[in-house]
Amino acid sequence: MNTIGKLFTFTSFGESHGKAVGGIIDGCPAGISIDEEFIQNELRRRRPGQSKITTPREEEDKVEFLSGIFEGKSTGTPIAFVIWNKNQESKDYDHLKDIYRPSHADYTYQQKYGIRDHRGGGRSSARTTAGWVAAGAIAKLILKQLGVEITAYTSQVGHIAVKNSYEKLDLSQVESNIVRCPEQETAQEMIDYINQLRSEGNSIGGTVSCVIKGVPVGWGEPVFGKLQARLAAAMLSINATHGFDYGKGFEGIAMTGKEMNDPFVMKDGKVSTLTNHSGGIQGGISNGQDIYFRVLFKAVSTILQKQTTLDKDLKSVELEARGRHDPCVLPRAVPIVEAMAAITLLDLYLMSK
Amino acid sequence: MNTIGKLFTFTSFGESHGKAVGGIIDGCPAGISIDEEFIQNELRRRRPGQSKITTPREEEDKVEFLSGIFEGKSTGTPIAFVIWNKNQESKDYDHLKDIYRPSHADYTYQQKYGIRDHRGGGRSSARTTAGWVAAGAIAKLILKQLGVEITAYTSQVGHIAVKNSYEKLDLSQVESNIVRCPEQETAQEMIDYINQLRSEGNSIGGTVSCVIKGVPVGWGEPVFGKLQARLAAAMLSINATHGFDYGKGFEGIAMTGKEMNDPFVMKDGKVSTLTNHSGGIQGGISNGQDIYFRVLFKAVSTILQKQTTLDKDLKSVELEARGRHDPCVLPRAVPIVEAMAAITLLDLYLMSK
Amino acid sequence: MNTIGKLFTFTSFGESHGKAVGGIIDGCPAGISIDEEFIQNELRRRRPGQSKITTPREEEDKVEFLSGIFEGKSTGTPIAFVIWNKNQESKDYDHLKDIYRPSHADYTYQQKYGIRDHRGGGRSSARTTAGWVAAGAIAKLILKQLGVEITAYTSQVGHIAVKNSYEKLDLSQVESNIVRCPEQETAQEMIDYINQLRSEGNSIGGTVSCVIKGVPVGWGEPVFGKLQARLAAAMLSINATHGFDYGKGFEGIAMTGKEMNDPFVMKDGKVSTLTNHSGGIQGGISNGQDIYFRVLFKAVSTILQKQTTLDKDLKSVELEARGRHDPCVLPRAVPIVEAMAAITLLDLYLMSK
Amino acid sequence: MNTIGKLFTFTSFGESHGKAVGGIIDGCPAGISIDEEFIQNELRRRRPGQSKITTPREEEDKVEFLSGIFEGKSTGTPIAFVIWNKNQESKDYDHLKDIYRPSHADYTYQQKYGIRDHRGGGRSSARTTAGWVAAGAIAKLILKQLGVEITAYTSQVGHIAVKNSYEKLDLSQVESNIVRCPEQETAQEMIDYINQLRSEGNSIGGTVSCVIKGVPVGWGEPVFGKLQARLAAAMLSINATHGFDYGKGFEGIAMTGKEMNDPFVMKDGKVSTLTNHSGGIQGGISNGQDIYFRVLFKAVSTILQKQTTLDKDLKSVELEARGRHDPCVLPRAVPIVEAMAAITLLDLYLMSK
């Protein structure tokens, strides 16, 4: 199951230390100008080594298109692309070959398949999301033409959360700091906290929030293709995610029906709602208001501290990870969340035509 | 998109006040004894009117099988079934025909399709989940044979939450009170709170938690059919759901990697983990530990208080719902959560064979 | 795999002697007037007992809609329907319970599933196609609005074939005789031949041809959803089919490229082709010309003569079928071919929007 | 729709004169030894320039695997591969840029997508089947381990047909001549005929027959995933195919039920059938006998003679193809038929587990 989507589909391939990661987009509308610089920039936002709070590994992440584009435009045929893996220092992982790292996928892959590429997590590595970001970038290009804009940001790191709801944030500031939090003071606290944990060889999680503006009424397919169900599935496909909510979400758990309901009103001659606790979705279908949701990421499993676990012979072993790792994936997860939202929305748009 | 699943698929049909709700199960393994009494009992758990904190509407919810069963056993061919709608007092809904109720799907369905069956919410009514529970009951029968047991319970109503984690609860007590919370004192608080809101014509939401025991290592399909992604999509297909988390979830947001990681250990000669913060899933694949997750339900949209909204001519109107409604859907959502979990897990089991 | 289609999907259920056959249509566009008399008439064309050359069994085949239709119009939600089985004289089949009839599906179903409903062929009975015809009738209603007309006819029975290509036939005459062959003299020969075989307790096959007019350029999805591939799969899903060709097909096997090619020309101000050997499809996509194809049906397996075969204990047994059976399925297959063509085309139309 | 299969899926990409063709295999069982030499040899059988009756274009068709294989074995994760296009002399096609070649896909692609890569047929070129053969080779490797063997051969070229049914042919001789017909005399006639047509700048079609031995009882999914329907769809996805039949097929059209039926008998202690007119399939499910079918290919559209057609401005133009083309695709279609059969069968095997 490495394909997502129904009309706009993306099939992903690749392992962390294989030749390449990438995929095939099928169902891309024809005649779209493929802005390679935009796509490359999205990959840059995801790429490791981009700041001092992410892993210092340098990866090029240059996307190479193999098909489906002619004279700069999509032709309606499959768009295949590869992102070559470079500097795969496979030997770095030899000591992990026979060890089941705690809270990684080593053990489950080994049991399910009887074989696994252990280098850098193999297929379960977040490296594969480079391909997702490239596919999402193409979806974004099309959604932009439809007036849909997707913006994600880091909204919580450990116990440090943004203080304002998304309406009060200046979302144009997301890229202005390395943690991708548009509240500058909070951003600094987050950065300091991440740096502290890094120095301890520890890691931390948090939430990425995402706001989607410009979706018209009618996207989403009842009853088993609801907009929120499709978004949740897309988000929980991202490595290390553990939760999803939309609209008021868990923060609104104590609100009564009277407080929660969003009465319809006319605003500027258009149907709108007085509040938007529903997060822009009713009955699984977009209602024309902003769609907003949160994605929960647990703390990264790779820590630079001693841990006890089992090896393949089911013997207890001590493990101490080496090398370069993200103490917090959230800043780099921001473009991944956006990409998966874009892939999901474009598919639902095509379904709703 | 009224079909869920890949190998064990369920296609749902039906409106609240049409002739019937029901569906077709395709891919049910052959030779399974179809225990109709068990299935009927699951429907009873979902049915309205079962207690004083649910709607007093009486619905029979008697399932009638039309195919796929021969001499009491599944034959491997599609199992179609219907649950006839009774006492459809359609006239009760005449006053809602042209009104977009706040936070309901009236407006979005009307805009998407240009037509809708307005009676009782039509297709967007939770009435349709009667069919889901029937399909889930068949999935449960098969999972039981595989040693898998699924138990859901009401874990929070408004601000009132269970005090203990699932390991410390006596899950055999779920059915011992009408709110389906195994912590008896908390249950009583929840019931009192729901009764209070009902008397005010108001409503409330909360969380249903679900525990799945007995899933072996290896269920779940990377990378776009991850166990948690499939569960999330299934849960967010249920009416009024707004969130999902698994393992420690949002409560573990401030935990560092060191605290969060689940080291592998041997226990009773089998691979186990010291803690289970991962919720039984690693890399999208079950790891043999208990799977547990929460589903967030917002407060019911139908309240018996005056509200202002729009009608189909986009004029402001006053609306006051009449009739019989659940002030809190959680107790009746418990079997629905279990059913959707069962449908999801059985499909992933068949995928993993 | 009892579902066909991607956007307009039909999920079939039912056994010959179960309670009912029927299905669920998902993805039917909203706002379509559901002309029940038209649908019922299509079922009448398929129904047994309609003439002296078909089985004299009388089946009502009255379709009952359960959902998805409101005030006579489709609502965009799933349309479930049942056709109740009547006069199921199951005891008629007791002597076949343990016998594998030659060239029937008794043996393969038993081996695949370990259990089967033996009565009247169970799931493998052509009885289930009643549901297909109902679903196809709804597809036809929509295609008619798009200007697409589908006409099938019996083109060969045993060695007796129509003498003219479809362009020279008066397709309005298909329903004017009981064998559904628009060439009246040939029709009479076919009828006589079928009657002769019936009197001998024997059976015969042949071909149904189908012509589709009015499909615009652009339907069909390269490379694995080609129009001809989708049609072939739909046709070879029909019971007793053994072959499919389109355009000149097998009759053009000796034609060279020079003879076969269809040069593009302008006709009445529109792009057309001088000849139409391609059958209206190029590169898997409709080219605006008539689509035409043939479906091969083998002789019916049930014959009223003594045959030797095996029973479930793998012992040799003599079998002599009793009762009422079609000596030739072709006349009743005509509406089934049309129905499956309609289901396929409507789906490809929705894909091409 | 560039994906085929349900559990063993293959997603194809690539254009004739783009950077590469290839695809992604998803659902390949883990632990399979990937015999690259075998795969390369299958590609060699399809490759142009292999003999004097095929096009003399030299293509390397070297497959490069990018993922899903670790230390020579499949890991259960997606296997992506590319076959780089070499010597793409795009300028050769400049004169065809604005012309709709008769019976090619130029016009339909242009109308459907509004844009097309005109070079060498772009996406509609048979060049893309190089990827299919690579994917099929992997499926073959797995089927071989299950005892399933697939052999195709050229059975008719124009009016010249093999004289014997497959049982009497020595299928080990298929590769012994360049037309891939195991009847040596007939092969020579075919070769002579093809050479004659080539010298005239003309082309010819015919049939490829395929025999599958070793499939056990139980593969194939009723009712819309029947073995014959899946095979037909796979075959009619191949460029230039116009028909499919299995078992006795069209040649048995005049056989009565009595003649056609295959009585079950015991043979060597196993269930068998006296005859095998059904072609190894009953009720859509394999019955343990040989599966055999034919695929009809029309004459190649590209001929080296003057033709009249339209250009993009809908003006009449004269066209004369240049360059190197196959006068008859059948010899090179043999491995493609086998590949598509293998992909289809492996998928049905996985479904039947």
XYZ file of N, CA, C and O in Angstrom, chain A residues 1-2 100-101 103-105 107-109 111-113 123 132 156 158 202-204 207 217-218 220-224 226 228-229 232-233 236-237 241-246 249-250 253 255-258 261-264 271 278 282-283 285-287 294 296 299 301 305 307-310 314 340, chain B residues 1-2 100-101 103-105 107-109 111-113 123 132 156 158 202-204 207 217-218 220-224 226 228-229 232-233 236-237 241-246 249-250 253 255-258 261-264 271 278 282-283 285-287 294 296 299 301 305 307-310 314 340:
560
model
N 0.830 -1.212 0.000
C 0.000 0.000 0.000
C 0.858 1.253 0.000
O 0.883 1.993 0.969
N 1.526 1.454 -1.083
C 2.395 2.613 -1.189
C 1.812 3.659 -2.127
O 2.521 4.537 -2.600
N 17.128 -4.315 17.396
C 15.807 -3.703 17.276
C 15.782 -2.433 18.114
O 15.608 -2.474 19.334
N 15.968 -1.298 17.472
C 15.990 -0.047 18.213
C 14.627 0.232 18.843
O 13.588 0.029 18.202
N 11.182 1.670 19.809
C 10.194 2.542 19.175
C 10.487 2.861 17.715
O 9.856 3.741 17.141
N 11.422 2.147 17.120
C 11.592 2.199 15.673
C 10.835 1.039 15.032
O 10.253 0.205 15.714
N 10.893 0.981 13.710
C 10.159 -0.053 12.980
C 11.025 -1.274 12.668
O 10.597 -2.155 11.926
N 11.888 -3.942 14.382
C 11.322 -5.232 14.795
C 10.090 -5.587 13.972
O 9.946 -6.714 13.497
N 9.186 -4.626 13.791
C 7.942 -4.936 13.081
C 8.203 -5.257 11.603
O 7.618 -6.192 11.058
N 9.098 -4.516 10.955
C 9.435 -4.845 9.562
C 10.062 -6.241 9.475
O 9.736 -7.024 8.595
N 9.718 -8.765 11.413
C 8.731 -9.830 11.648
C 7.752 -9.945 10.491
O 7.342 -11.033 10.114
N 7.348 -8.815 9.938
C 6.358 -8.850 8.856
C 6.940 -9.426 7.574
O 6.293 -10.215 6.895
N 8.158 -9.010 7.247
C 8.720 -9.359 5.945
C 9.815 -10.419 6.001
O 10.190 -10.970 4.978
N 13.036 1.473 4.521
C 11.782 2.000 4.011
C 11.050 2.827 5.062
O 10.259 3.700 4.725
N 7.332 12.609 -1.081
C 5.985 13.100 -0.803
C 5.922 14.614 -0.979
O 4.917 15.151 -1.467
N 3.393 23.708 18.661
C 3.782 23.320 20.011
C 5.030 22.451 19.949
O 5.151 21.592 19.072
N 7.058 20.218 22.777
C 6.978 19.810 24.177
C 5.854 20.567 24.851
O 4.713 20.576 24.387
N 18.840 14.195 23.839
C 17.442 13.804 23.969
C 16.636 14.391 22.807
O 17.189 15.056 21.913
N 15.354 14.162 22.790
C 14.520 14.643 21.684
C 13.146 15.031 22.210
O 12.793 14.719 23.346
N 12.359 15.678 21.362
C 11.045 16.152 21.791
C 10.073 16.194 20.595
O 10.504 16.293 19.445
N 3.261 19.642 18.109
C 2.222 19.663 17.084
C 2.580 20.603 15.939
O 3.196 21.643 16.141
N -17.229 25.313 -1.086
C -18.152 24.316 -0.539
C -18.153 23.090 -1.438
O -18.141 23.210 -2.661
N -18.135 21.892 -0.841
C -18.409 20.703 -1.633
C -17.287 19.703 -1.814
O -17.481 18.682 -2.461
N -14.997 16.684 -0.472
C -15.126 15.641 0.555
C -16.237 14.699 0.144
O -17.258 15.135 -0.386
N -16.032 13.404 0.379
C -16.974 12.400 -0.112
C -17.573 11.606 1.040
O -16.908 10.772 1.643
N -18.819 11.855 1.373
C -19.469 10.972 2.345
C -19.644 9.568 1.737
O -19.764 9.457 0.519
N -19.684 8.528 2.638
C -19.498 8.569 4.060
C -18.124 8.038 4.464
O -17.720 8.221 5.606
N -17.426 7.344 3.532
C -16.127 6.806 3.908
C -14.972 7.520 3.201
O -13.859 6.998 3.148
N -14.754 11.018 3.864
C -14.951 12.346 4.443
C -13.641 13.128 4.438
O -12.571 12.555 4.667
N -12.294 15.059 6.609
C -11.482 14.903 7.816
C -10.862 13.509 7.913
O -9.744 13.348 8.417
N -11.565 12.484 7.405
C -11.019 11.125 7.453
C -9.837 11.002 6.499
O -8.815 10.379 6.818
N -6.932 12.907 8.037
C -6.365 12.171 9.171
C -5.490 11.026 8.668
O -4.380 10.802 9.174
N -5.983 10.299 7.681
C -5.202 9.175 7.152
C -3.899 9.673 6.542
O -2.840 9.074 6.736
N -1.559 10.755 9.456
C -1.044 9.654 10.262
C -0.208 8.681 9.438
O 0.264 7.667 9.946
N -0.018 9.000 8.178
C 0.957 8.270 7.362
C 2.360 8.835 7.543
O 3.338 8.178 7.190
N 3.898 10.426 13.695
C 2.650 11.095 14.090
C 1.844 10.193 15.016
O 1.818 8.978 14.849
N 1.183 10.798 15.979
C 0.386 10.040 16.956
C -1.004 10.595 17.181
O -1.754 10.046 18.004
N -1.364 11.674 16.479
C -2.703 12.193 16.703
C -3.076 13.243 15.684
O -2.220 13.773 14.961
N -4.374 13.494 15.629
C -4.936 14.437 14.666
C -6.221 14.999 15.250
O -7.014 14.266 15.835
N -6.410 16.313 15.144
C -7.756 16.833 15.396
C -7.998 18.027 14.479
O -7.056 18.577 13.903
N -9.244 18.365 14.293
C -9.551 19.492 13.409
C -10.620 20.350 14.066
O -11.320 19.911 14.985
N -11.260 20.717 18.054
C -10.510 19.530 18.442
C -10.554 19.255 19.925
O -11.539 19.577 20.606
N -9.470 18.677 20.420
C -9.444 18.264 21.821
C -9.596 19.462 22.762
O -10.083 19.319 23.876
N -13.180 20.021 24.048
C -13.852 18.823 24.573
C -14.943 19.159 25.596
O -15.934 18.441 25.722
N -16.789 21.894 25.586
C -17.799 22.825 25.062
C -19.136 22.111 24.846
O -19.181 21.009 24.313
N -20.199 22.770 25.232
C -21.533 22.191 25.005
C -21.962 22.448 23.561
O -21.349 23.247 22.838
N -23.033 21.789 23.162
C -23.561 21.978 21.806
C -23.870 23.434 21.526
O -23.600 23.941 20.431
N -24.413 24.090 22.517
C -24.763 25.496 22.338
C -23.526 26.335 22.038
O -23.550 27.225 21.185
N -21.845 24.964 18.335
C -22.513 25.139 17.029
C -22.083 26.413 16.305
O -21.874 27.449 16.927
N -21.983 26.326 14.997
C -21.593 27.451 14.138
C -22.812 27.922 13.340
O -23.099 27.378 12.270
N -23.505 28.915 13.792
C -24.704 29.351 13.057
C -24.329 29.939 11.696
O -23.323 30.641 11.573
N -25.145 29.639 10.714
C -24.935 30.217 9.387
C -25.377 31.682 9.379
O -26.417 32.022 9.954
N -22.648 33.048 2.031
C -22.939 32.228 3.208
C -21.660 32.024 3.998
O -20.625 31.659 3.438
N -16.239 24.122 13.694
C -16.282 22.889 12.893
C -15.024 22.721 12.047
O -14.831 21.670 11.433
N -18.376 20.018 7.426
C -19.625 19.533 8.026
C -20.158 18.356 7.223
O -20.315 18.447 6.010
N -20.402 17.253 7.910
C -20.847 16.048 7.218
C -19.777 15.478 6.302
O -20.083 14.766 5.346
N -17.844 17.246 4.384
C -17.759 18.080 3.183
C -17.341 19.485 3.596
O -17.830 20.018 4.599
N -16.472 20.098 2.814
C -16.042 21.461 3.111
C -17.241 22.406 3.042
O -18.121 22.246 2.193
N -17.282 23.384 3.960
C -18.420 24.325 3.973
C -18.026 25.730 3.540
O -18.806 26.664 3.685
N -4.673 20.002 13.476
C -3.386 19.814 14.141
C -2.888 18.393 13.937
O -3.694 17.453 13.907
N -0.162 15.656 15.670
C 0.715 15.417 16.824
C 1.895 14.545 16.424
O 1.716 13.474 15.839
N 8.004 12.498 20.322
C 9.448 12.762 20.343
C 10.157 11.739 19.455
O 9.789 10.568 19.419
N 12.457 8.973 18.029
C 12.906 7.761 18.725
C 14.420 7.675 18.850
O 14.945 7.062 19.781
N 21.535 8.682 23.699
C 21.791 8.224 25.061
C 21.786 6.702 25.041
O 21.247 6.085 24.135
N 20.620 3.097 25.681
C 19.333 2.439 25.889
C 19.546 0.928 25.864
O 20.437 0.434 25.207
N 18.671 0.242 26.551
C 18.715 -1.212 26.528
C 17.591 -1.728 25.651
O 16.468 -1.222 25.718
N 17.899 -2.723 24.850
C 16.848 -3.300 23.994
C 17.259 -4.721 23.615
O 18.157 -5.303 24.243
N 16.610 -5.295 22.575
C 16.907 -6.669 22.166
C 17.601 -6.688 20.811
O 17.410 -5.799 19.994
N 17.218 -12.118 20.265
C 16.373 -11.848 21.438
C 17.200 -11.778 22.710
O 16.729 -12.099 23.799
N 1.108 16.629 2.253
C 0.080 15.587 2.359
C -1.323 16.205 2.321
O -2.261 15.590 1.798
N -18.082 7.376 -2.418
C -17.128 6.681 -1.542
C -17.854 6.110 -0.324
O -17.609 6.530 0.796
N -18.717 5.157 -0.579
C -19.449 4.551 0.522
C -18.951 3.144 0.803
O -19.637 2.348 1.423
N -31.006 25.401 6.991
C -29.670 24.835 7.196
C -29.360 24.856 8.687
O -28.948 25.880 9.234
N -29.525 23.737 9.354
C -29.261 23.699 10.793
C -27.779 23.938 11.082
O -26.919 23.398 10.378
N -24.096 23.612 12.110
C -23.149 22.508 12.325
C -23.679 21.147 11.900
O -23.103 20.115 12.244
N -24.783 21.122 11.167
C -25.229 19.889 10.521
C -24.732 19.891 9.072
O -24.120 20.852 8.616
N -25.053 18.823 8.359
C -24.590 18.684 6.976
C -25.619 19.163 5.959
O -25.444 18.953 4.762
N -26.434 22.122 4.768
C -25.941 23.088 3.802
C -24.930 22.460 2.835
O -24.998 22.655 1.620
N -23.993 21.698 3.383
C -22.945 21.140 2.522
C -23.515 20.098 1.547
O -23.138 20.072 0.376
N -24.424 19.257 2.004
C -25.054 18.296 1.078
C -25.828 19.032 -0.014
O -25.757 18.679 -1.179
N -25.399 21.981 -1.210
C -24.505 22.628 -2.163
C -23.783 21.621 -3.041
O -23.576 21.839 -4.222
N -23.379 20.503 -2.456
C -22.613 19.517 -3.219
C -23.484 18.809 -4.242
O -23.072 18.587 -5.371
N -24.696 18.449 -3.833
C -25.526 17.594 -4.694
C -26.698 18.329 -5.349
O -27.307 17.802 -6.267
N -28.883 11.072 4.507
C -27.689 10.231 4.452
C -26.683 10.600 5.531
O -25.875 9.761 5.943
N -23.182 -0.167 9.930
C -21.764 -0.336 10.210
C -21.565 -1.307 11.378
O -20.615 -2.106 11.382
N -14.351 10.063 28.526
C -14.504 11.451 28.963
C -15.830 11.996 28.447
O -16.222 11.741 27.311
N -17.499 15.782 28.396
C -17.203 17.167 28.750
C -15.895 17.215 29.520
O -14.883 16.694 29.064
N -29.464 21.135 26.144
C -28.112 21.301 25.625
C -27.477 19.925 25.360
O -28.132 18.896 25.559
N -26.255 19.909 24.932
C -25.605 18.633 24.604
C -24.124 18.720 24.939
O -23.595 19.794 25.194
N -23.446 17.570 24.897
C -22.029 17.540 25.263
C -21.305 16.417 24.498
O -21.930 15.455 24.069
N -14.764 11.757 24.798
C -13.939 10.772 24.092
C -14.411 9.356 24.363
O -14.865 9.033 25.458
N 2.138 -9.552 15.848
C 3.039 -8.666 15.115
C 2.740 -8.769 13.619
O 2.507 -9.858 13.111
N 2.698 -7.642 12.935
C 2.678 -7.713 11.475
C 1.453 -7.192 10.760
O 1.412 -7.207 9.539
N -0.853 -4.212 9.332
C -0.639 -2.820 8.953
C 0.278 -2.764 7.748
O 1.224 -3.539 7.656
N -0.025 -1.851 6.820
C 0.695 -1.840 5.551
C 1.404 -0.513 5.340
O 0.777 0.513 5.104
N 2.721 -0.495 5.460
C 3.440 0.725 5.101
C 3.348 0.955 3.590
O 3.228 -0.013 2.850
N 3.443 2.254 3.176
C 3.563 3.449 3.977
C 2.246 4.223 3.998
O 2.079 5.112 4.825
N 1.307 3.879 3.069
C 0.046 4.618 3.052
C -1.138 3.768 3.517
O -2.292 4.107 3.264
N -0.860 2.473 6.844
C -0.409 2.236 8.215
C -1.596 1.945 9.120
O -2.659 2.552 8.967
N -2.297 2.889 12.089
C -2.869 4.068 12.732
C -3.610 4.956 11.739
O -4.628 5.571 12.082
N -3.135 4.996 10.487
C -3.796 5.824 9.469
C -5.149 5.206 9.113
O -6.149 5.910 8.934
N -7.469 5.800 12.054
C -7.886 7.206 12.115
C -8.954 7.495 11.075
O -9.966 8.152 11.359
N -8.755 7.001 9.866
C -9.738 7.240 8.808
C -11.073 6.603 9.170
O -12.141 7.199 8.967
N -12.672 8.721 12.009
C -13.135 10.040 11.582
C -14.216 9.953 10.508
O -14.686 10.968 10.002
N -14.619 8.743 10.170
C -15.804 8.553 9.337
C -17.077 8.553 10.178
O -18.174 8.698 9.642
N -17.233 13.025 14.945
C -15.868 12.876 15.465
C -14.997 14.048 15.023
O -15.127 14.555 13.909
N -14.100 14.457 15.894
C -13.224 15.589 15.593
C -11.759 15.346 15.902
O -10.934 16.243 15.720
N -11.429 14.139 16.375
C -10.031 13.904 16.683
C -9.743 12.449 16.965
O -10.662 11.647 17.206
N -8.460 12.129 16.912
C -8.000 10.758 17.102
C -6.584 10.817 17.618
O -5.783 11.618 17.138
N -6.267 10.010 18.631
C -4.858 9.790 18.935
C -4.676 8.369 19.430
O -5.632 7.693 19.781
N -3.433 7.893 19.377
C -3.185 6.515 19.821
C -1.930 6.496 20.671
O -1.126 7.432 20.623
N -0.483 9.575 22.878
C -1.262 10.617 22.226
C -0.971 12.008 22.753
O 0.149 12.310 23.178
N -1.998 12.854 22.698
C -1.804 14.251 23.087
C -1.349 14.389 24.537
O -0.678 15.338 24.890
N 2.459 14.783 24.966
C 3.088 15.787 24.105
C 4.378 16.350 24.697
O 5.292 16.729 23.968
N 6.468 14.689 26.633
C 7.445 13.640 26.949
C 8.631 13.694 25.980
O 8.456 13.817 24.779
N 9.826 13.548 26.522
C 11.016 13.522 25.671
C 11.174 12.124 25.060
O 10.524 11.165 25.483
N 12.084 12.034 24.108
C 12.351 10.747 23.483
C 12.755 9.700 24.496
O 12.348 8.543 24.417
N 13.546 10.134 25.449
C 14.007 9.191 26.463
C 12.842 8.608 27.255
O 12.794 7.428 27.582
N 10.332 6.411 24.549
C 10.744 5.155 23.907
C 10.328 3.913 24.698
O 10.345 3.917 25.926
N 9.970 2.880 23.966
C 9.552 1.603 24.546
C 10.628 0.540 24.299
O 10.644 -0.099 23.247
N 11.517 0.328 25.237
C 12.583 -0.655 25.001
C 12.013 -2.071 24.870
O 11.074 -2.442 25.576
N 12.585 -2.814 23.959
C 12.185 -4.216 23.817
C 12.763 -5.045 24.959
O 13.930 -4.859 25.343
N 8.841 -11.654 22.898
C 9.271 -10.265 22.739
C 8.141 -9.355 23.209
O 6.991 -9.516 22.830
N 3.886 3.570 22.555
C 3.638 3.549 21.105
C 2.240 3.071 20.777
O 1.822 3.128 19.621
N 4.332 0.276 15.506
C 5.611 0.888 15.168
C 5.854 0.779 13.668
O 5.772 -0.312 13.110
N 6.098 1.930 13.037
C 6.258 1.937 11.583
C 4.976 1.593 10.850
O 5.011 1.125 9.711
N 2.914 -0.745 11.727
C 2.696 -2.191 11.831
C 2.522 -2.552 13.303
O 3.237 -2.041 14.157
N 1.599 -3.430 13.608
C 1.379 -3.864 14.990
C 2.634 -4.557 15.506
O 3.304 -5.284 14.768
N 2.951 -4.307 16.786
C 4.159 -4.916 17.357
C 3.848 -5.986 18.393
O 4.739 -6.435 19.105
N -7.890 6.827 21.203
C -9.037 7.627 21.642
C -9.708 8.262 20.438
O -9.035 8.658 19.478
N -12.331 11.461 19.555
C -12.980 12.657 20.100
C -14.310 12.906 19.394
O -14.353 12.965 18.156
N -19.733 17.911 20.832
C -21.101 17.941 21.341
C -22.087 17.840 20.172
O -21.855 18.413 19.103
N -24.904 18.370 17.585
C -25.349 19.641 17.009
C -26.808 19.949 17.297
O -27.203 21.117 17.354
N -32.726 24.241 21.985
C -32.757 25.667 22.338
C -32.906 26.462 21.048
O -32.611 25.961 19.966
N -32.036 28.757 18.105
C -30.812 29.162 17.415
C -31.172 29.968 16.170
O -32.223 29.775 15.592
N -30.263 30.822 15.784
C -30.468 31.593 14.555
C -29.586 31.001 13.462
O -28.437 30.659 13.701
N -30.149 30.893 12.270
C -29.354 30.373 11.152
C -29.970 30.855 9.848
O -30.773 31.799 9.841
N -29.613 30.240 8.709
C -30.125 30.653 7.399
C -31.077 29.600 6.836
O -30.943 28.420 7.123
N -31.388 31.972 1.933
C -30.311 32.716 2.587
C -30.860 33.840 3.463
O -30.215 34.870 3.675
N -16.044 -0.183 13.774
C -15.128 0.354 12.762
C -13.706 -0.153 12.987
O -12.950 -0.365 12.031
